Each structure stands twice: as structure tokens, then as C-alpha cells.
Amino acid sequence: MDTFNKNNLNILDLPDEILLIIFNKLNTIDTFYSLVNVNKRFDRLVLNSLHIRNLDTTRMVIKSYYDRTFSIDNNVLSKICEKILPRIHHQLNELIVEQNSLKNILFTVNYPQLDSLSLVNFQKEILFQYLTDNSILHNLLTQQIQHLNIDVSYDPKSKGSEILSSIFALILSTCQRLIDLNFCQLFYDRKSPIRIYKFQSTSCTSSTLTKLKVSVANFDDCLYILDGRLKHLSALIIHVKKISLSFSNKNKTKLPELKYFSLTSTEPTTHYDDQIIPLLCRMINLKELTLFFLLLKSYSTYIDGIQLHDQILIYMPQLNKFIFSINTTVINGGSTIDLPSNEDIQCSFIGKGYGQVGSCVHNRQEDNVGTSHVYSLPYQFQYFLRLNNSFQGDMFDTVQCLTMTDGRPFEHNLFKLISQCFPLLKELNVVNHQPQKTKQHSSILIIFPHLILLNLIKAHVDYAEQLLCDKNTHLPALLDLCIKYKSLVMITNNFTNDTICRNCAKIKKLHANSLLWPENFHKYFPLL
């Protein structure tokens, strides 16, 4: 009987079904570059018209948290344009392209079936030029594109770019078949806000757009979008940088066309009652609602299930899905208002159709100040803000950015709990000036396997030691560190303590208040 010789096993011996599974696990560009023109069988499988409907020509490389490249090697690009695109261009429905390769890819062939386009990591000025030129891109947008995603080079300090706002208006007027637009919200941590509420009433209009995802500077921009300029808009996913007092006219007109609305904001606001609630009450036919914000209230109480129902949900009879994360900070001073406990908050959601709800409440009885966080479960947001010592756990596998803040110290066991509850965490911000009471050195390391950015600027030096000392914590992916130079000197014993080296070895961006580094500084930060 013949025996199977494992030494003769070859990839060509695998059936087509297995090869397709393998190919689908690979980056599309790598697959094309490596396998096309190797043999006829690979060509048939890789270029199968049943599978090649979309093409992503970008490859993201993270140099640091805010420094990323998306371009591909010139040799790879040349082969794609010369050997691949002429064979598949007629069947492509979706194309993802970055700035440096746009001309090569769009000018090589025509794309008669293309209706979805993503423009990634473009400089604002160059994108504006492309849109105003009589170019192939301009013609595509005018005649074909129905689904458009825009991503621009990110500036975390931007408060709203004028040229970016003009690009937004230009796209709406240019794209005559556009039904779905994602404008600068392609990545959760690259939201570039626009300012549009001062535009003329004839600007930012579209008779075809039904879905819009966008980030704006303030609440007036949100109202500008909703007040009649996008006649058939049924879904709006909007991030408002700052929910402040509106200067627009108080429009009370109902919004019957809107079926899906998502409002998120990561900066605290005091305008829940006079801005957010009146807007939501206009959405009488809403089927899905998503809310994420941080509230500051005085002489009041927390937002709970009863308030959400009586002030908002009762006006939305068709609502069948409600996703929320609402932080409330209440400062009542010497008033006699009693703040509810966590058990009271949980009870307020019972019997009103919310499903499972998580909550954390911390009351300071001595000055009648407290914080509350209520959220729908399973948790579906990428941010979790203002976590404090009242946190009891649960699984938050969508969260990539976490902020911890409290007037009480964070101890070792809390960080251990967080590493278990937030398995995909990429950004951690610690705000706490209180020293740890119990400094533990466990034999079991706390591991944050995906953490890229650690911000300790507003943290006591104990937390720098807790998170950077390799006896406590392992940070294998750390690229960005924000820390006070004084804290860095203390935990490294003036850059002589080797227990910090391992967690600092891969750091490529150090944000510390020093212009002059000591002689052995680069022992800790060899990549700077």
C-alpha cells in the first residue's frame, strides 16, 4: 500500500476550496503581487470575477498613534496597474485608494461598474484641487459614485478647517448620484470636524443623499444639516466636537424622514435639556437611536431610565433599537437633592424595554457631588470615558480608547481588571493625582497586548511606575508615551533603572516637557 509522503506536500496539491480560503485571509494587494502570473490555476482563482468585486490598494503602517502611512511600494503599484487592473477593471464595484497612487490607478483604465470609492489619507489642499479640476476623479464622482468615503491627513488639534468644509459642500453639489457619504469618519481616532452652519442656505444641499456620517465642530452644524438641506436623509451618524449653546433659529419642525440617528460627543456639555432633548423630540419616526455623551449638571440628578423614557423615547413610537452611553457628573453643593445609588439607577430601567443595562455610580455624600455612567449592553462604542473605582467589570471588546479619572487612588487590582475587561485597548489615559496606597508587585504580569498610546501627563508618578515597570505590566505594542519629564526621571532613577527598559524599547514618540536629554536617555528609547 502506498504511503503519503509528507515531504512532497505542495500548495498546488490543495483543492481549490482550500486555496480560496487561504487567499481570502491574505491582503489583496499581496495576493495579486505574489500569485498573479505564477500559473494559470492561481490566475483563475485569484482573479475569479465572482470574488473580485472590491479592491483595497492601501496598506496602513502605524509609525506612531497619529503618524500612519497608507501607500504601497512603487514596484507593487506598477504591477497592479500594468498586470492586474486591465484584467479586472470591468468587474470592480468598490475601490479604496490613497493620495500617492490615485493618478496611477484611476488613469490606467476605466471602471464602468464602479459605484463605491474611498479616498484615504489625502491632504486637504490636494483633494480640493482634484475636485475642482476637470479630471477623471471629478467625472467619476459626477456620473457614477453612489457610496463615497473621505479620509484626510489627521490633525488632532484641528477645530474645524475652512477648506475641509468647502470640500464637503463641493462633494454634495458635485456627486449627482451620491446616496451614502462618510466624510472623515473612516477611523474612530481620525475625526476631522467641519464648520458649515455659516454657509449660505443654498450650500450643502443634495437631492439624492440618504445616509451621512460626518464630524462637525459644534451643535449649530448639526442643526444646519438636519434643517431641510438634505431632503431625503434617512440616516445621520454625527460626531459633535462640542455641544454648546446654539445660535441658530429655534426650529421646531418635525423630522419625519429620519429613521436612524447617532449623536456622539466626547467633550462635556451642560446643554442636554435645552439642546439635545428638543432636537431628539423632533425625530418622530426614528427606528434606531444611538447616543454617546458626557453631561455636566448642577442642582439636579443623574440621567436614568425613567428620564430617558419620559423625555425622549415616548416621542419615538417606532423606535426598536436604542444604544447609549451617558456619563453624568452632578454638582449640587449645599442643596438637599439626594443622589440615587447604583441600585436605584438599575431599577429605573426595569420594565421599559431597554434590555440589559450596565451602570456605575459614585456619590460623595460630604459635598453632594457624584458621577453616574449608564450604558446599554453589550457595549458597542470604541470609547469608554471617566472610568473610576466604582467600575465592577464586564466585557468591553469594542473599546479602543479608555480614560480613567478619580479623586481616589487606582490600585493594582483595578488595572488587572481593566486588562481583562478591555482586551483590544489601544489608548489609555490616566487622570489621577492621588498616590497609590498599596504598591503591589504580582508574580503575574498585567498585559495590555494592543496598547499603542499611554497618556500619564495628568497622573501621579505611582501610575508611571505601575504601568511602565516590567515587573508590573507588559506593553509589547507601546509606540507613544505622554508623561511628565519629572516622573520619567523618578521611575528610571535618572535613567539608570533597567526595569523600565522593556516597555520603552519600541516607543517612537515621547511627549515629555524636556528639550535636553541626558547621556543614557537613548538606552531606554533607542528608536527616538
Coordinates of C-alpha atoms in Angstrom, one line a residue:
M1 CA 0.0 0.0 0.0
D2 CA 1.3 3.4 -0.9
T3 CA 2.1 5.8 1.9
F4 CA 1.7 9.5 1.8
N5 CA 5.0 11.3 1.7
K6 CA 4.7 14.5 3.7
N7 CA 7.9 15.7 2.3
N8 CA 6.3 16.0 -1.2
L9 CA 3.3 18.1 0.1
N10 CA 2.9 21.2 -2.1
I11 CA 0.5 24.1 -2.1
L12 CA -0.6 23.0 -5.6
D13 CA -1.9 19.8 -4.2
L14 CA -4.6 21.6 -2.2
P15 CA -8.1 21.7 -3.6
D16 CA -9.5 25.0 -4.9
E17 CA -11.7 25.5 -1.9
I18 CA -8.8 25.4 0.5
L19 CA -6.7 27.7 -1.7
L20 CA -9.5 30.2 -1.8
I21 CA -9.8 30.2 2.0
I22 CA -6.1 30.9 2.2
F23 CA -6.1 33.6 -0.4
N24 CA -9.0 35.4 1.3
K25 CA -7.0 35.5 4.5
L26 CA -4.2 37.5 2.8
N27 CA -4.0 41.1 2.0
T28 CA -5.5 41.6 -1.5
I29 CA -2.5 43.6 -2.8
D30 CA -0.1 41.0 -1.5
T31 CA -2.1 38.2 -3.1
F32 CA -2.1 39.9 -6.5
Y33 CA 1.6 40.8 -6.4
S34 CA 2.7 37.4 -5.3
L35 CA 0.3 35.0 -7.1
V36 CA -0.9 36.5 -10.4
N37 CA 1.1 35.2 -13.4
V38 CA 2.6 32.4 -11.4
N39 CA 0.4 29.8 -13.2
K40 CA -3.0 29.6 -14.9
R41 CA -4.7 28.0 -11.9
F42 CA -3.6 30.8 -9.5
D43 CA -4.8 33.3 -12.0
R44 CA -8.2 31.6 -12.3
L45 CA -8.6 31.6 -8.6
V46 CA -7.2 35.0 -7.6
L47 CA -8.9 36.8 -10.5
N48 CA -12.2 35.0 -10.2
S49 CA -14.9 37.5 -11.2
L50 CA -17.2 36.0 -8.5
H51 CA -14.8 37.2 -5.8
I52 CA -13.1 40.3 -7.1
R53 CA -15.7 43.0 -6.7
N54 CA -13.7 45.3 -4.5
L55 CA -10.0 46.3 -4.4
D56 CA -8.2 47.9 -1.5
T57 CA -4.9 49.4 -2.8
T58 CA -3.8 50.8 0.6
R59 CA -1.7 49.3 3.3
M60 CA -1.7 51.0 6.7
V61 CA 1.6 51.1 8.6
I62 CA 1.4 52.7 12.1
K63 CA 4.6 54.6 12.9
S64 CA 3.0 56.1 16.0
Y65 CA -0.5 56.7 17.2
Y66 CA -1.1 59.7 14.9
D67 CA 1.5 59.1 12.3
R68 CA 0.4 56.5 9.7
T69 CA 1.2 55.7 6.1
F70 CA -1.2 54.1 3.7
S71 CA 0.8 53.9 0.5
I72 CA 2.2 50.8 -1.2
D73 CA 5.6 50.1 -2.7
N74 CA 6.1 51.5 -6.2
N75 CA 7.0 48.2 -7.6
V76 CA 3.8 46.7 -6.3
L77 CA 1.8 49.6 -7.6
S78 CA 3.4 49.3 -11.0
K79 CA 2.5 45.6 -11.3
I80 CA -1.1 46.2 -10.1
C81 CA -1.6 49.0 -12.7
E82 CA 0.1 47.1 -15.6
K83 CA -0.8 43.5 -15.0
I84 CA -3.9 43.3 -12.7
L85 CA -6.2 46.3 -13.3
P86 CA -6.5 45.7 -17.1
R87 CA -7.9 42.2 -16.3
I88 CA -10.4 43.1 -13.5
H89 CA -11.3 46.8 -14.0
H90 CA -14.6 46.0 -15.7
Q91 CA -15.9 44.0 -12.7
L92 CA -14.9 46.3 -9.8
N93 CA -17.7 47.8 -7.8
E94 CA -15.6 49.2 -5.0
L95 CA -12.1 50.9 -4.9
I96 CA -10.1 52.1 -2.0
V97 CA -7.1 54.3 -2.9
E98 CA -4.7 56.7 -1.2
Q99 CA -3.4 60.0 -2.4
N100 CA 0.0 58.9 -3.8
S101 CA -1.4 56.2 -6.0
L102 CA -4.6 57.9 -7.2
K103 CA -3.3 59.0 -10.6
N104 CA -1.7 55.7 -11.4
I105 CA -4.8 53.7 -10.5
L106 CA -7.5 56.0 -11.9
F107 CA -5.7 56.9 -15.1
T108 CA -4.7 53.3 -16.0
V109 CA -8.2 52.0 -17.0
N110 CA -11.9 52.8 -16.9
Y111 CA -14.1 51.4 -14.2
P112 CA -17.6 51.1 -15.8
Q113 CA -19.1 49.2 -12.8
L114 CA -17.6 51.3 -10.0
D115 CA -20.1 52.9 -7.7
S116 CA -18.2 52.9 -4.3
L117 CA -15.0 54.9 -3.8
S118 CA -12.8 55.5 -0.7
L119 CA -10.2 58.3 -0.8
V120 CA -7.8 57.7 2.1
N121 CA -5.2 59.9 3.8
F122 CA -5.5 62.9 1.4
Q123 CA -4.1 66.3 2.1
K124 CA -7.0 68.7 2.2
E125 CA -5.5 71.1 -0.4
I126 CA -4.7 68.3 -2.9
L127 CA -8.2 66.8 -2.5
F128 CA -9.8 70.2 -3.1
Q129 CA -7.7 70.6 -6.3
Y130 CA -8.8 67.2 -7.6
L131 CA -12.4 68.0 -7.0
T132 CA -12.3 71.3 -8.8
D133 CA -10.2 70.1 -11.8
N134 CA -12.0 68.6 -14.8
S135 CA -10.2 65.3 -14.0
I136 CA -11.1 61.6 -14.2
L137 CA -11.9 61.7 -10.4
H138 CA -14.3 64.6 -11.0
N139 CA -16.1 62.7 -13.8
L140 CA -16.4 59.5 -11.7
L141 CA -17.9 61.5 -8.8
T142 CA -20.3 63.3 -11.1
Q143 CA -21.5 60.3 -13.1
Q144 CA -21.0 57.1 -11.2
I145 CA -20.2 57.2 -7.5
Q146 CA -23.1 56.4 -5.1
H147 CA -21.1 55.5 -2.0
L148 CA -18.2 57.8 -1.0
N149 CA -15.7 57.6 1.9
I150 CA -13.3 60.5 2.6
D151 CA -10.4 60.5 4.9
V152 CA -7.9 63.3 5.2
S153 CA -4.5 63.6 6.9
Y154 CA -5.3 64.0 10.5
D155 CA -4.6 67.0 12.7
P156 CA -5.6 66.2 16.3
K157 CA -5.7 69.9 17.2
S158 CA -8.0 70.9 14.4
K159 CA -11.1 72.8 15.5
G160 CA -12.7 72.9 12.0
S161 CA -10.9 73.5 8.7
E162 CA -12.4 76.0 6.3
I163 CA -11.1 74.2 3.2
L164 CA -12.4 70.9 4.6
S165 CA -15.8 72.5 5.0
S166 CA -15.7 73.7 1.4
I167 CA -14.8 70.2 0.2
F168 CA -17.9 68.8 2.0
A169 CA -20.1 71.3 0.2
L170 CA -18.4 70.7 -3.1
I171 CA -18.9 66.9 -2.8
L172 CA -22.6 67.3 -2.2
S173 CA -23.0 69.6 -5.2
T174 CA -20.8 67.5 -7.5
C175 CA -21.9 63.9 -6.8
Q176 CA -25.2 63.8 -8.6
R177 CA -25.8 60.1 -7.8
L178 CA -24.5 60.1 -4.2
I179 CA -26.6 58.2 -1.7
D180 CA -24.1 57.4 1.1
L181 CA -21.3 59.7 2.3
N182 CA -18.8 59.0 5.1
F183 CA -16.9 62.3 5.5
C184 CA -13.8 62.0 7.7
Q185 CA -15.1 59.3 10.0
L186 CA -13.4 56.3 8.3
F187 CA -11.3 55.7 11.5
Y188 CA -12.6 56.2 15.1
D189 CA -9.5 58.2 16.1
R190 CA -9.3 60.4 12.9
K191 CA -12.4 62.5 13.2
S192 CA -11.8 65.9 11.4
P193 CA -14.6 68.3 12.2
I194 CA -16.1 70.8 9.7
R195 CA -17.8 74.1 10.3
I196 CA -20.8 74.7 8.0
Y197 CA -23.6 76.5 9.8
K198 CA -22.5 79.9 8.5
F199 CA -22.7 78.7 4.9
Q200 CA -25.4 80.2 2.6
S201 CA -28.7 78.4 2.8
T202 CA -28.1 77.1 -0.8
S203 CA -24.9 75.3 0.2
C204 CA -24.5 71.8 1.5
T205 CA -27.6 70.6 -0.4
S206 CA -28.4 67.2 -2.0
S207 CA -31.5 65.7 -3.5
T208 CA -30.1 62.1 -3.5
L209 CA -28.2 61.6 -0.2
T210 CA -29.9 59.2 2.2
K211 CA -27.1 58.4 4.6
L212 CA -24.4 60.7 6.0
K213 CA -21.6 60.1 8.5
V214 CA -19.7 63.2 9.5
S215 CA -17.9 65.1 12.3
V216 CA -18.8 68.7 13.0
A217 CA -17.4 71.4 15.2
N218 CA -20.5 72.4 17.2
F219 CA -24.2 71.8 17.6
D220 CA -25.2 74.5 15.1
D221 CA -23.5 72.5 12.4
C222 CA -25.7 69.5 13.3
L223 CA -28.8 71.6 13.1
Y224 CA -27.7 73.1 9.8
I225 CA -27.5 69.6 8.3
L226 CA -30.9 68.5 9.6
D227 CA -32.9 71.6 8.8
G228 CA -34.1 70.8 5.2
R229 CA -31.0 70.9 3.1
L230 CA -30.7 67.1 2.6
K231 CA -34.3 66.3 1.7
H232 CA -34.1 62.5 1.6
L233 CA -31.7 62.0 4.5
S234 CA -32.9 59.0 6.5
A235 CA -29.7 58.1 8.4
L236 CA -27.3 60.6 10.1
I237 CA -24.3 59.5 12.1
I238 CA -22.8 62.7 13.5
H239 CA -20.0 63.4 15.9
V240 CA -20.1 66.9 17.5
K241 CA -16.8 68.1 18.9
K242 CA -18.5 70.5 21.3
I243 CA -22.2 70.6 22.1
S244 CA -22.6 74.2 23.1
L245 CA -25.4 76.8 23.0
S246 CA -26.9 77.1 19.5
F247 CA -27.1 80.5 17.8
S248 CA -29.4 79.2 15.1
N249 CA -33.1 79.9 15.0
K250 CA -35.1 77.5 17.2
N251 CA -36.6 75.3 14.5
K252 CA -39.3 73.0 15.9
T253 CA -40.2 71.4 12.6
K254 CA -40.5 67.6 12.9
L255 CA -38.1 65.4 11.0
P256 CA -40.3 62.6 9.7
E257 CA -37.8 61.3 7.1
L258 CA -35.1 60.5 9.6
K259 CA -35.1 56.8 10.6
Y260 CA -31.6 56.3 12.1
F261 CA -29.8 58.9 14.2
S262 CA -26.5 58.6 16.1
L263 CA -25.1 61.5 18.1
T264 CA -21.7 61.3 19.8
S265 CA -19.5 63.8 21.6
T266 CA -16.5 63.2 23.8
E267 CA -16.4 66.7 25.4
P268 CA -18.6 67.5 28.4
T269 CA -21.7 69.6 27.8
T270 CA -24.2 71.5 30.0
H271 CA -26.8 71.7 27.2
Y272 CA -28.6 68.4 27.5
D273 CA -32.0 69.9 28.4
D274 CA -32.0 72.9 26.1
Q275 CA -30.3 71.5 23.0
I276 CA -30.2 67.7 22.9
I277 CA -33.7 66.9 24.1
P278 CA -35.6 69.4 21.9
L279 CA -33.7 68.0 18.8
L280 CA -34.5 64.4 19.6
C281 CA -38.1 65.1 20.2
R282 CA -38.4 66.2 16.5
M283 CA -37.5 62.7 15.3
I284 CA -41.0 61.2 15.4
N285 CA -40.4 58.3 13.0
L286 CA -37.0 57.2 14.3
K287 CA -36.4 53.4 14.3
E288 CA -32.8 53.4 15.7
L289 CA -31.1 55.8 18.1
T290 CA -27.5 55.9 19.3
L291 CA -26.3 58.4 22.0
F292 CA -22.9 58.9 23.5
F293 CA -22.1 62.0 25.6
L294 CA -20.8 63.4 28.8
L295 CA -23.1 65.7 30.8
L296 CA -22.5 68.3 33.5
K297 CA -25.5 69.2 35.7
S298 CA -26.0 71.4 38.7
Y299 CA -28.7 71.1 41.3
S300 CA -30.1 68.1 39.6
T301 CA -29.8 64.3 39.5
Y302 CA -28.4 61.6 37.2
I303 CA -29.9 60.7 33.8
D304 CA -31.7 57.4 34.4
G305 CA -34.1 55.1 32.6
I306 CA -37.2 57.0 33.7
Q307 CA -35.9 60.3 32.4
L308 CA -34.8 58.8 29.0
H309 CA -38.2 57.3 28.6
D310 CA -40.3 60.3 29.6
Q311 CA -38.2 63.0 27.9
I312 CA -37.1 61.3 24.7
L313 CA -38.4 57.7 23.9
I314 CA -42.0 58.5 24.5
Y315 CA -41.9 60.8 21.4
M316 CA -40.5 57.9 19.2
P317 CA -43.3 55.3 18.9
Q318 CA -41.5 53.4 16.1
L319 CA -38.1 53.1 17.9
N320 CA -37.0 49.5 18.1
K321 CA -33.2 49.9 18.9
F322 CA -31.6 52.2 21.4
I323 CA -27.8 52.1 22.0
F324 CA -26.4 54.5 24.6
S325 CA -23.5 55.5 26.8
I326 CA -24.3 58.5 29.0
N327 CA -21.9 59.9 31.7
T328 CA -23.5 62.4 34.2
T329 CA -21.5 64.5 36.6
V330 CA -23.7 66.3 39.2
I331 CA -22.5 69.2 41.4
N332 CA -25.3 70.0 43.9
G333 CA -23.3 72.0 46.5
G334 CA -25.4 72.6 49.6
S335 CA -28.7 71.5 48.1
T336 CA -30.9 68.9 49.6
I337 CA -31.2 66.7 46.5
D338 CA -30.4 63.1 47.3
L339 CA -28.4 61.4 44.6
P340 CA -29.6 57.8 43.7
S341 CA -27.5 54.8 44.3
N342 CA -26.3 52.3 41.6
E343 CA -29.2 50.0 42.6
D344 CA -31.7 52.9 42.2
I345 CA -30.3 53.6 38.7
Q346 CA -30.6 49.9 37.7
C347 CA -34.2 49.8 38.9
S348 CA -35.1 52.8 36.8
F349 CA -34.5 50.8 33.6
I350 CA -36.7 47.8 34.6
G351 CA -39.9 47.2 32.7
K352 CA -39.3 49.8 30.0
G353 CA -37.8 47.7 27.2
Y354 CA -34.2 48.7 27.5
G355 CA -32.7 45.2 27.6
Q356 CA -29.6 44.7 29.6
V357 CA -28.1 47.9 31.1
G358 CA -24.8 48.5 32.8
S359 CA -24.1 51.3 35.3
C360 CA -21.5 52.7 37.7
V361 CA -22.4 55.3 40.3
H362 CA -20.1 57.1 42.7
N363 CA -21.6 59.5 45.3
R364 CA -19.6 61.9 47.5
Q365 CA -22.0 62.5 50.3
E366 CA -19.9 65.1 52.0
D367 CA -20.4 67.7 49.2
N368 CA -23.3 66.2 47.3
V369 CA -21.2 65.6 44.2
G370 CA -21.4 62.4 42.2
T371 CA -20.9 60.7 38.8
S372 CA -23.0 58.2 37.0
H373 CA -22.4 56.1 33.9
V374 CA -25.2 54.2 32.2
Y375 CA -24.8 52.2 29.1
S376 CA -26.6 49.6 27.0
L377 CA -25.2 46.1 26.9
P378 CA -23.5 44.6 25.0
Y379 CA -21.3 47.7 24.9
Q380 CA -20.9 48.9 21.3
F381 CA -18.7 52.0 21.4
Q382 CA -15.0 52.4 20.9
Y383 CA -14.6 54.9 23.7
F384 CA -15.1 54.3 27.4
L385 CA -14.6 57.6 29.3
R386 CA -14.3 58.5 33.0
L387 CA -13.9 55.1 34.4
N388 CA -13.4 55.3 38.2
N389 CA -13.1 53.0 41.2
S390 CA -16.8 52.1 41.1
F391 CA -16.2 50.0 38.0
Q392 CA -17.2 46.4 38.6
G393 CA -16.2 44.8 35.4
D394 CA -17.9 43.2 32.3
M395 CA -16.6 42.6 28.8
F396 CA -15.9 45.7 26.5
D397 CA -14.3 44.1 23.5
T398 CA -15.2 47.1 21.2
V399 CA -13.4 49.7 23.3
Q400 CA -10.1 51.0 21.9
C401 CA -9.8 54.2 23.9
L402 CA -10.2 54.3 27.7
T403 CA -10.0 57.3 30.1
M404 CA -9.6 56.7 33.9
T405 CA -10.3 59.5 36.3
D406 CA -11.0 59.7 40.0
G407 CA -10.1 61.5 43.2
R408 CA -9.3 58.2 44.9
P409 CA -6.2 56.2 44.0
F410 CA -6.2 53.5 41.4
E411 CA -4.7 50.3 42.8
H412 CA -3.0 47.4 41.1
N413 CA -6.1 45.2 41.1
L414 CA -8.1 47.7 39.1
F415 CA -5.5 47.8 36.3
K416 CA -5.6 44.0 36.3
L417 CA -9.4 44.1 36.0
I418 CA -9.2 46.6 33.2
S419 CA -6.7 44.5 31.2
Q420 CA -9.2 41.6 31.3
C421 CA -12.3 43.7 30.5
F422 CA -10.8 45.7 27.6
P423 CA -8.8 43.2 25.6
L424 CA -8.4 45.3 22.5
L425 CA -7.4 48.6 24.2
K426 CA -5.1 50.8 22.1
E427 CA -5.2 54.1 24.0
L428 CA -5.1 54.6 27.8
N429 CA -5.4 57.9 29.6
V430 CA -4.9 58.1 33.3
V431 CA -6.0 61.2 35.2
N432 CA -5.3 60.8 38.9
H433 CA -3.1 62.9 41.2
Q434 CA -3.5 60.6 44.3
P435 CA -0.6 58.3 45.1
Q436 CA -1.3 54.6 45.4
K437 CA -1.9 53.3 48.9
T438 CA -0.8 49.7 48.1
K439 CA 2.0 49.2 45.7
Q440 CA 1.8 45.5 44.7
H441 CA 4.3 43.6 42.6
S442 CA 2.4 40.5 41.5
S443 CA 4.2 37.4 40.0
I444 CA 1.6 37.5 37.2
L445 CA 2.1 40.4 34.8
I446 CA -0.7 42.7 33.7
I447 CA -0.6 42.7 29.9
F448 CA -2.1 45.2 27.5
P449 CA -1.2 43.5 24.2
H450 CA -2.5 46.1 21.8
L451 CA -1.9 49.4 23.7
I452 CA -0.2 51.9 21.4
L453 CA -0.6 55.2 23.3
L454 CA -0.2 55.7 27.1
N455 CA -1.0 59.2 28.5
L456 CA 0.2 59.9 32.0
I457 CA 0.6 63.7 31.8
K458 CA -2.1 64.2 34.5
A459 CA -1.2 61.2 36.6
H460 CA 0.8 60.8 39.8
V461 CA 4.2 59.2 39.4
D462 CA 3.0 56.0 41.0
Y463 CA 0.9 55.2 37.9
A464 CA 4.0 55.6 35.7
E465 CA 5.7 53.0 37.8
Q466 CA 2.6 50.8 37.8
L467 CA 2.3 50.8 34.0
L468 CA 5.9 51.1 32.8
C469 CA 7.8 48.9 35.2
D470 CA 8.2 45.5 33.6
K471 CA 7.7 43.8 37.0
N472 CA 4.1 45.0 37.0
T473 CA 2.9 45.5 33.4
H474 CA 3.9 44.4 29.9
L475 CA 3.2 46.7 27.0
P476 CA 4.5 45.0 23.9
A477 CA 2.9 47.3 21.3
L478 CA 3.5 50.7 23.0
L479 CA 4.6 53.4 20.5
D480 CA 3.5 56.7 22.1
L481 CA 4.2 57.8 25.7
C482 CA 2.9 61.1 27.2
I483 CA 4.5 61.7 30.6
K484 CA 5.9 64.5 32.8
Y485 CA 9.7 64.5 32.5
K486 CA 10.0 64.7 36.3
S487 CA 8.0 61.4 36.6
L488 CA 10.2 59.8 33.9
V489 CA 13.3 60.7 35.8
M490 CA 11.9 59.4 39.1
I491 CA 10.8 56.0 37.8
T492 CA 14.1 55.4 35.9
N493 CA 16.2 56.7 38.7
N494 CA 17.7 59.3 36.4
F495 CA 17.8 56.8 33.5
T496 CA 19.7 54.1 35.4
N497 CA 16.9 51.7 36.4
D498 CA 16.7 48.8 33.9
T499 CA 13.2 47.7 34.9
I500 CA 11.6 50.3 32.7
C501 CA 13.6 49.5 29.5
R502 CA 11.5 46.7 28.1
N503 CA 8.3 48.7 27.9
C504 CA 10.1 51.7 26.4
A505 CA 12.1 49.9 23.7
K506 CA 9.6 50.3 20.9
I507 CA 8.5 53.8 21.7
K508 CA 8.7 56.1 18.6
K509 CA 7.0 59.2 20.0
L510 CA 7.8 60.6 23.5
H511 CA 5.7 63.6 24.7
A512 CA 7.6 65.0 27.7
N513 CA 8.4 68.5 28.8
S514 CA 12.1 68.5 28.2
L515 CA 14.3 69.8 25.4
L516 CA 17.6 68.3 26.7
W517 CA 18.0 64.6 27.2
P518 CA 20.8 63.0 29.5
E519 CA 23.6 60.9 28.1
N520 CA 22.0 57.5 28.7
F521 CA 18.5 58.5 27.7
H522 CA 18.7 56.5 24.4
K523 CA 19.3 53.3 26.3
Y524 CA 15.6 53.5 27.2
F525 CA 14.3 55.0 23.9
P526 CA 16.6 53.6 21.1
L527 CA 14.0 54.4 18.4
L528 CA 13.7 58.1 19.1

